[in-house]
XYZ file of C-alpha atoms in Angstrom:
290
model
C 117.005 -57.899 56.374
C 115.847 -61.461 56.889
C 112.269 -61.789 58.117
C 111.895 -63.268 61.778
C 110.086 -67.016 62.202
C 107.510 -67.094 64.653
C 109.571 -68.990 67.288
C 112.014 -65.738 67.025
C 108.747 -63.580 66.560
C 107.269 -65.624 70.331
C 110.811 -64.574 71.729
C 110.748 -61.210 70.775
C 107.546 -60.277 72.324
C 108.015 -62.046 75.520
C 111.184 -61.148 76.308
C 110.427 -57.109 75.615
C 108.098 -57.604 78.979
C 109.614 -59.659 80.754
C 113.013 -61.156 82.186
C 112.014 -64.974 80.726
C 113.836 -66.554 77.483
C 114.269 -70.264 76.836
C 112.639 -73.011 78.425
C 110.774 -70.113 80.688
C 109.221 -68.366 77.788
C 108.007 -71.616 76.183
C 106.380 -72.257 79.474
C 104.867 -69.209 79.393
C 102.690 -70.634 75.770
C 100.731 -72.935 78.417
C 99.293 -70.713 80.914
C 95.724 -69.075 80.507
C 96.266 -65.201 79.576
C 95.013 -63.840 82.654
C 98.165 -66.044 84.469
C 100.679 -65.437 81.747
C 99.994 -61.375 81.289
C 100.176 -61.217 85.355
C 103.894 -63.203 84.959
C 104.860 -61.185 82.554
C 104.332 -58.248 84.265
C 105.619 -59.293 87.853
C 108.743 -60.157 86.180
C 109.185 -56.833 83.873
C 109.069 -54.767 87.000
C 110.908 -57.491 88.968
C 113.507 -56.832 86.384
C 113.435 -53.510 86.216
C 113.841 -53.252 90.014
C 117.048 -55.191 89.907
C 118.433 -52.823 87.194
C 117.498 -49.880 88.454
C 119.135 -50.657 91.916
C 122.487 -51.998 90.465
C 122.381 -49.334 88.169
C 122.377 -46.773 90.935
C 124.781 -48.527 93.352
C 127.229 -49.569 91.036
C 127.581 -46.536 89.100
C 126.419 -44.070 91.993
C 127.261 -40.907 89.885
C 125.955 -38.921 87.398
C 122.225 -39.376 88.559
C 122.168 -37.047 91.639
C 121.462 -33.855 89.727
C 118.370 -35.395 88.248
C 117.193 -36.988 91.420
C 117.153 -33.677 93.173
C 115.473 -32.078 90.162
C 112.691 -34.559 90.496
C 113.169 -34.494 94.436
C 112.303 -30.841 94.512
C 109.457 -31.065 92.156
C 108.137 -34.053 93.883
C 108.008 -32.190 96.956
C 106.475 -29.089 95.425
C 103.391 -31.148 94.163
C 102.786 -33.169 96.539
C 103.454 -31.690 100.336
C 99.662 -30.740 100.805
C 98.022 -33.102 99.460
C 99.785 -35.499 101.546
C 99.625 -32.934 104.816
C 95.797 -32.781 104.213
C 95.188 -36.661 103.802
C 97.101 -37.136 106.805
C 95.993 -34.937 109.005
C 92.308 -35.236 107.739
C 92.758 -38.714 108.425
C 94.260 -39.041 111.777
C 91.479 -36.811 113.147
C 88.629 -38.650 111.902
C 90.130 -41.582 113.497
C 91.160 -39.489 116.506
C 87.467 -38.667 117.116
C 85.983 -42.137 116.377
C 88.794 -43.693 118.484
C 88.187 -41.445 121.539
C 84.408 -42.015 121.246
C 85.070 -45.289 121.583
C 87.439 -45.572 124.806
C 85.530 -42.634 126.281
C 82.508 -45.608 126.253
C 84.457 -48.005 128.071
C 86.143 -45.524 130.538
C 89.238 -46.090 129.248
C 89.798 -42.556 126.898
C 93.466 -42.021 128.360
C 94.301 -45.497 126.200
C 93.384 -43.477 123.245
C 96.709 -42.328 122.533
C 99.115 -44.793 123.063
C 96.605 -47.119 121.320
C 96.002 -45.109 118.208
C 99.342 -43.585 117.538
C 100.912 -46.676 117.105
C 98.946 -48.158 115.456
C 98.820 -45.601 112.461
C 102.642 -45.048 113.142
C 103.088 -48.325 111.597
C 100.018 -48.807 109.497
C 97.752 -45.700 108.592
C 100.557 -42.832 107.845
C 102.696 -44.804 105.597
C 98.889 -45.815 104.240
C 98.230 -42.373 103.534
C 101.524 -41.175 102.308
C 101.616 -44.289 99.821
C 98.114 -43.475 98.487
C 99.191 -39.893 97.634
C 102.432 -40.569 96.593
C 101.349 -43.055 93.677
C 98.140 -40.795 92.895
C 100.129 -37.848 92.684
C 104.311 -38.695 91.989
C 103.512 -42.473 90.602
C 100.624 -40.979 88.148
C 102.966 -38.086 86.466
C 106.287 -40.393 86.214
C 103.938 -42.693 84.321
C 103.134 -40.051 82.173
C 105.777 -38.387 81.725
C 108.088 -41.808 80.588
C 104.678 -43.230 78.530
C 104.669 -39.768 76.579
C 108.242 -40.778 75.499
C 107.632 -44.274 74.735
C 104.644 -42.886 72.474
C 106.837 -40.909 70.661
C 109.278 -43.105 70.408
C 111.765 -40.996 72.154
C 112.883 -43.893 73.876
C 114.279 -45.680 70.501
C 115.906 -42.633 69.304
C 117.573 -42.613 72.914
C 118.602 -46.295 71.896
C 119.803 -45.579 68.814
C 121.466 -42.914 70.407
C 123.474 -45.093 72.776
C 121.751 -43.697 75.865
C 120.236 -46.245 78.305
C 116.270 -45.194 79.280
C 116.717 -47.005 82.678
C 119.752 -45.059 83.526
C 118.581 -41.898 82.542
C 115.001 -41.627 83.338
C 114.124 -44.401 86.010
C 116.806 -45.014 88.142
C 116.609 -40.666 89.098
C 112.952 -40.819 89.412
C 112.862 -44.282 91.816
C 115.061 -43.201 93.550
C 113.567 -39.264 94.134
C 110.512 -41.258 95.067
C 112.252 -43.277 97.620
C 113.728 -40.535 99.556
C 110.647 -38.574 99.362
C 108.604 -41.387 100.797
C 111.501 -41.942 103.358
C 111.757 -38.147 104.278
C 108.133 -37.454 104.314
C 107.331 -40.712 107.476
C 109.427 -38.156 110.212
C 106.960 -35.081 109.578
C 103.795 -37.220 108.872
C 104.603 -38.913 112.736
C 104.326 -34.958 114.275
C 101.565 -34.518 111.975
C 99.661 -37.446 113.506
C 100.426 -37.174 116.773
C 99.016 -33.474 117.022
C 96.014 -34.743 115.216
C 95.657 -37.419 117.710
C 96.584 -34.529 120.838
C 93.890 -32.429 119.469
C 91.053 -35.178 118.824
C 91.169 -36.610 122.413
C 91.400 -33.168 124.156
C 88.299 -31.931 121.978
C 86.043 -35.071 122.686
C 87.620 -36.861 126.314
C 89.489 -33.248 127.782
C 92.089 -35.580 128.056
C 95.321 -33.229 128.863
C 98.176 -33.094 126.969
C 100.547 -33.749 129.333
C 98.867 -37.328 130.599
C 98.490 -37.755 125.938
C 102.311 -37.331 125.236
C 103.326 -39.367 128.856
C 101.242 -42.360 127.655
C 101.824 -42.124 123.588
C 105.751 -41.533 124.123
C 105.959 -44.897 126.756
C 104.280 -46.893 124.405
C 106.513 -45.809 121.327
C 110.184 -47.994 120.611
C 112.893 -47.310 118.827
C 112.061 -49.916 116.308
C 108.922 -47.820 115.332
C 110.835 -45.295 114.224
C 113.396 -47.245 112.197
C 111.088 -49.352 110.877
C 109.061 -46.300 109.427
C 111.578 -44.322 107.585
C 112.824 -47.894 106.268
C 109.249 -48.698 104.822
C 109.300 -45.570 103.616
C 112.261 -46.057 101.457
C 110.962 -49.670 100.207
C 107.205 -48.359 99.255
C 108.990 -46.028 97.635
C 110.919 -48.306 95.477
C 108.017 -50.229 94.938
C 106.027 -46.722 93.665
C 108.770 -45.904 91.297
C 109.357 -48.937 89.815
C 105.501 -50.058 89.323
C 105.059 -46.530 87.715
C 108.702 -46.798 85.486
C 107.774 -50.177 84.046
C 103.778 -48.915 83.110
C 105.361 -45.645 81.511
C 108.046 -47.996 79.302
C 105.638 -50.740 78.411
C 102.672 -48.375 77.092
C 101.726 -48.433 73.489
C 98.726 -47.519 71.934
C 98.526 -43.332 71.331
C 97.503 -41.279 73.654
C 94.871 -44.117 74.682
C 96.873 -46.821 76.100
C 98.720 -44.183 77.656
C 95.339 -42.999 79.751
C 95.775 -46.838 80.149
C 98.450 -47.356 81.411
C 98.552 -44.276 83.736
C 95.124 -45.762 85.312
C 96.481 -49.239 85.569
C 99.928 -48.128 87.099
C 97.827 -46.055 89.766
C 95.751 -49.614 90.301
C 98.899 -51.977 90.718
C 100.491 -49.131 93.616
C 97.525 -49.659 95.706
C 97.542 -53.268 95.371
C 100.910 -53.660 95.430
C 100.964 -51.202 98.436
C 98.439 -53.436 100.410
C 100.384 -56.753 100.113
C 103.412 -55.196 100.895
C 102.599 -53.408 104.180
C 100.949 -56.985 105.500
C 104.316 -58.703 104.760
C 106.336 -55.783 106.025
C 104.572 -55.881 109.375
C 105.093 -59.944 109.463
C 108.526 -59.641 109.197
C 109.020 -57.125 111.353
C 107.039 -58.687 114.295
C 108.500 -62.242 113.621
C 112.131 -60.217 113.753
C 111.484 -58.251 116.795
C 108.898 -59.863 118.995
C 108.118 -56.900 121.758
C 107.286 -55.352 118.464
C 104.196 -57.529 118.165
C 103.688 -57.054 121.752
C 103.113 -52.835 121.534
C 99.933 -53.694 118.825
């Protein structure tokens, strides 16, 4: 066994992170570190994204029974956290919100004005938040425990691809579970919302639901369970990539669970901006209904 130069050494390293070789990995010597370990990254997971979703589309069998393993577990860990943060939430809003319009004389806004607005923002806030505390925070432990014990090579040098057989059922349990879990989060905040304003304005239910119902489109509703599907994507695959690239012992795996936690939230934030963008420069009335 020959020993590597360091040109092959340079390759080696870069390309285990990220998707770059040639003229892109020399270009990658000339950045300050802060720049080039942020590239790096962005591209691993940009990577892994793209194989994880070809992997499960072109080959859409032989995954399912793991994804509804996880799917079920997922479920069983994380329904009440997520049921309390949402409906903890949407009634400390409720009650601020109500205060507010009851000020103005203008309480029976409260509804149609609130509910939308956490339809498409503060929900799939909430549910994101738990679902990369909770689901994002064990997958990354669970796949970094492997990499630390090198499970993953012996799965290698057993012929068995990692990405096929630990991330692409995990993403895509996440996915559905962020996509199923927008429907009941909606009721959840919308009783939340019922109860708040009939607590602090009286208002009545009836004149809540005829208001918050008119002001509701189909689009909403779309629109959620799809950004449900693409935050969790975005969960799964932030949370794969930390769990394959940690090193380190049992330290850089505390690590990289903390930093794969960090990057959801972030990651979480931008996309949710752009995601509304879109949608309102797609769908105008949209933008309209805020």
């Amino acid at each position: 066994m020959g020993v590597k130069s360091g040109a092959e050494a340079h390759r080696a390293r870069t390309s285990a992170n990220g998707p770059y070789s040639g003229e892109l990995s020399k270009s990658l010597a000339y950045m300050p570190r802060p720049v080039r370990e942020f590239v790096i990254e962005a591209g691993g997971m940009a990577s892994l994204l793209l194989r994880v979703v070809w992997s499960a589309v072109a080959h859409p069998r032989g995954y399912w029974s793991d994804t509804v393993d996880h799917l079920h577990t997922t479920i069983r860990k994380s329904w009440f956290p997520v049921v309390v943060a949402v409906l903890g939430f949407s009634m400390f809003m409720a009650l601020l919100t109500t205060v507010f319009f009851q000020m103005v004389g203008a309480e029976q806004l409260t509804g149609p004005t609130l509910f939308v607005y956490m339809l498409r923002n503060f929900s799939m806030w909430t549910i994101s938040m738990v679902s990369a505390g909770v689901v994002g925070a064990a997958i990354t432990a669970d796949i970094g425990s492997r990499k630390v014990r090198e499970e993953l090579d012996a799965m290698q040098v057993l012929g068995i691809d990692p990405v096929r057989e630990l991330a692409v059922p995990r993403v895509v349990s996440v996915a559905l579970f962020t996509a199923i879990l927008t429907i009941p989060a909606a009721y959840m905040t919308l009783f939340s919302l019922q109860l708040g304003t009939l607590y602090v304005a009286g208002l009545h239910p009836a004149d809540f639901y005829e208001g918050t119902f008119g002001s509701v489109l189909p689009v909403d509703l779309i629109s959620l369970v799809i950004n449900g599907l693409l935050v969790g994507l975005l969960i799964g695959t932030i949370c794969c990539y930390k769990g394959f690239a940690a090193s380190g012992g049992s330290m850089g795996l505390g690590k990289a669970v903390n930093q794969a936690v960090v990057i959801c939230f972030v990651a979480i934030f931008v996309f949710l901006i752009g995601y509304q963008a879109v949608l309102i420069a797609f769908f105008p009335e949209y933008g309209f209904q805020l």
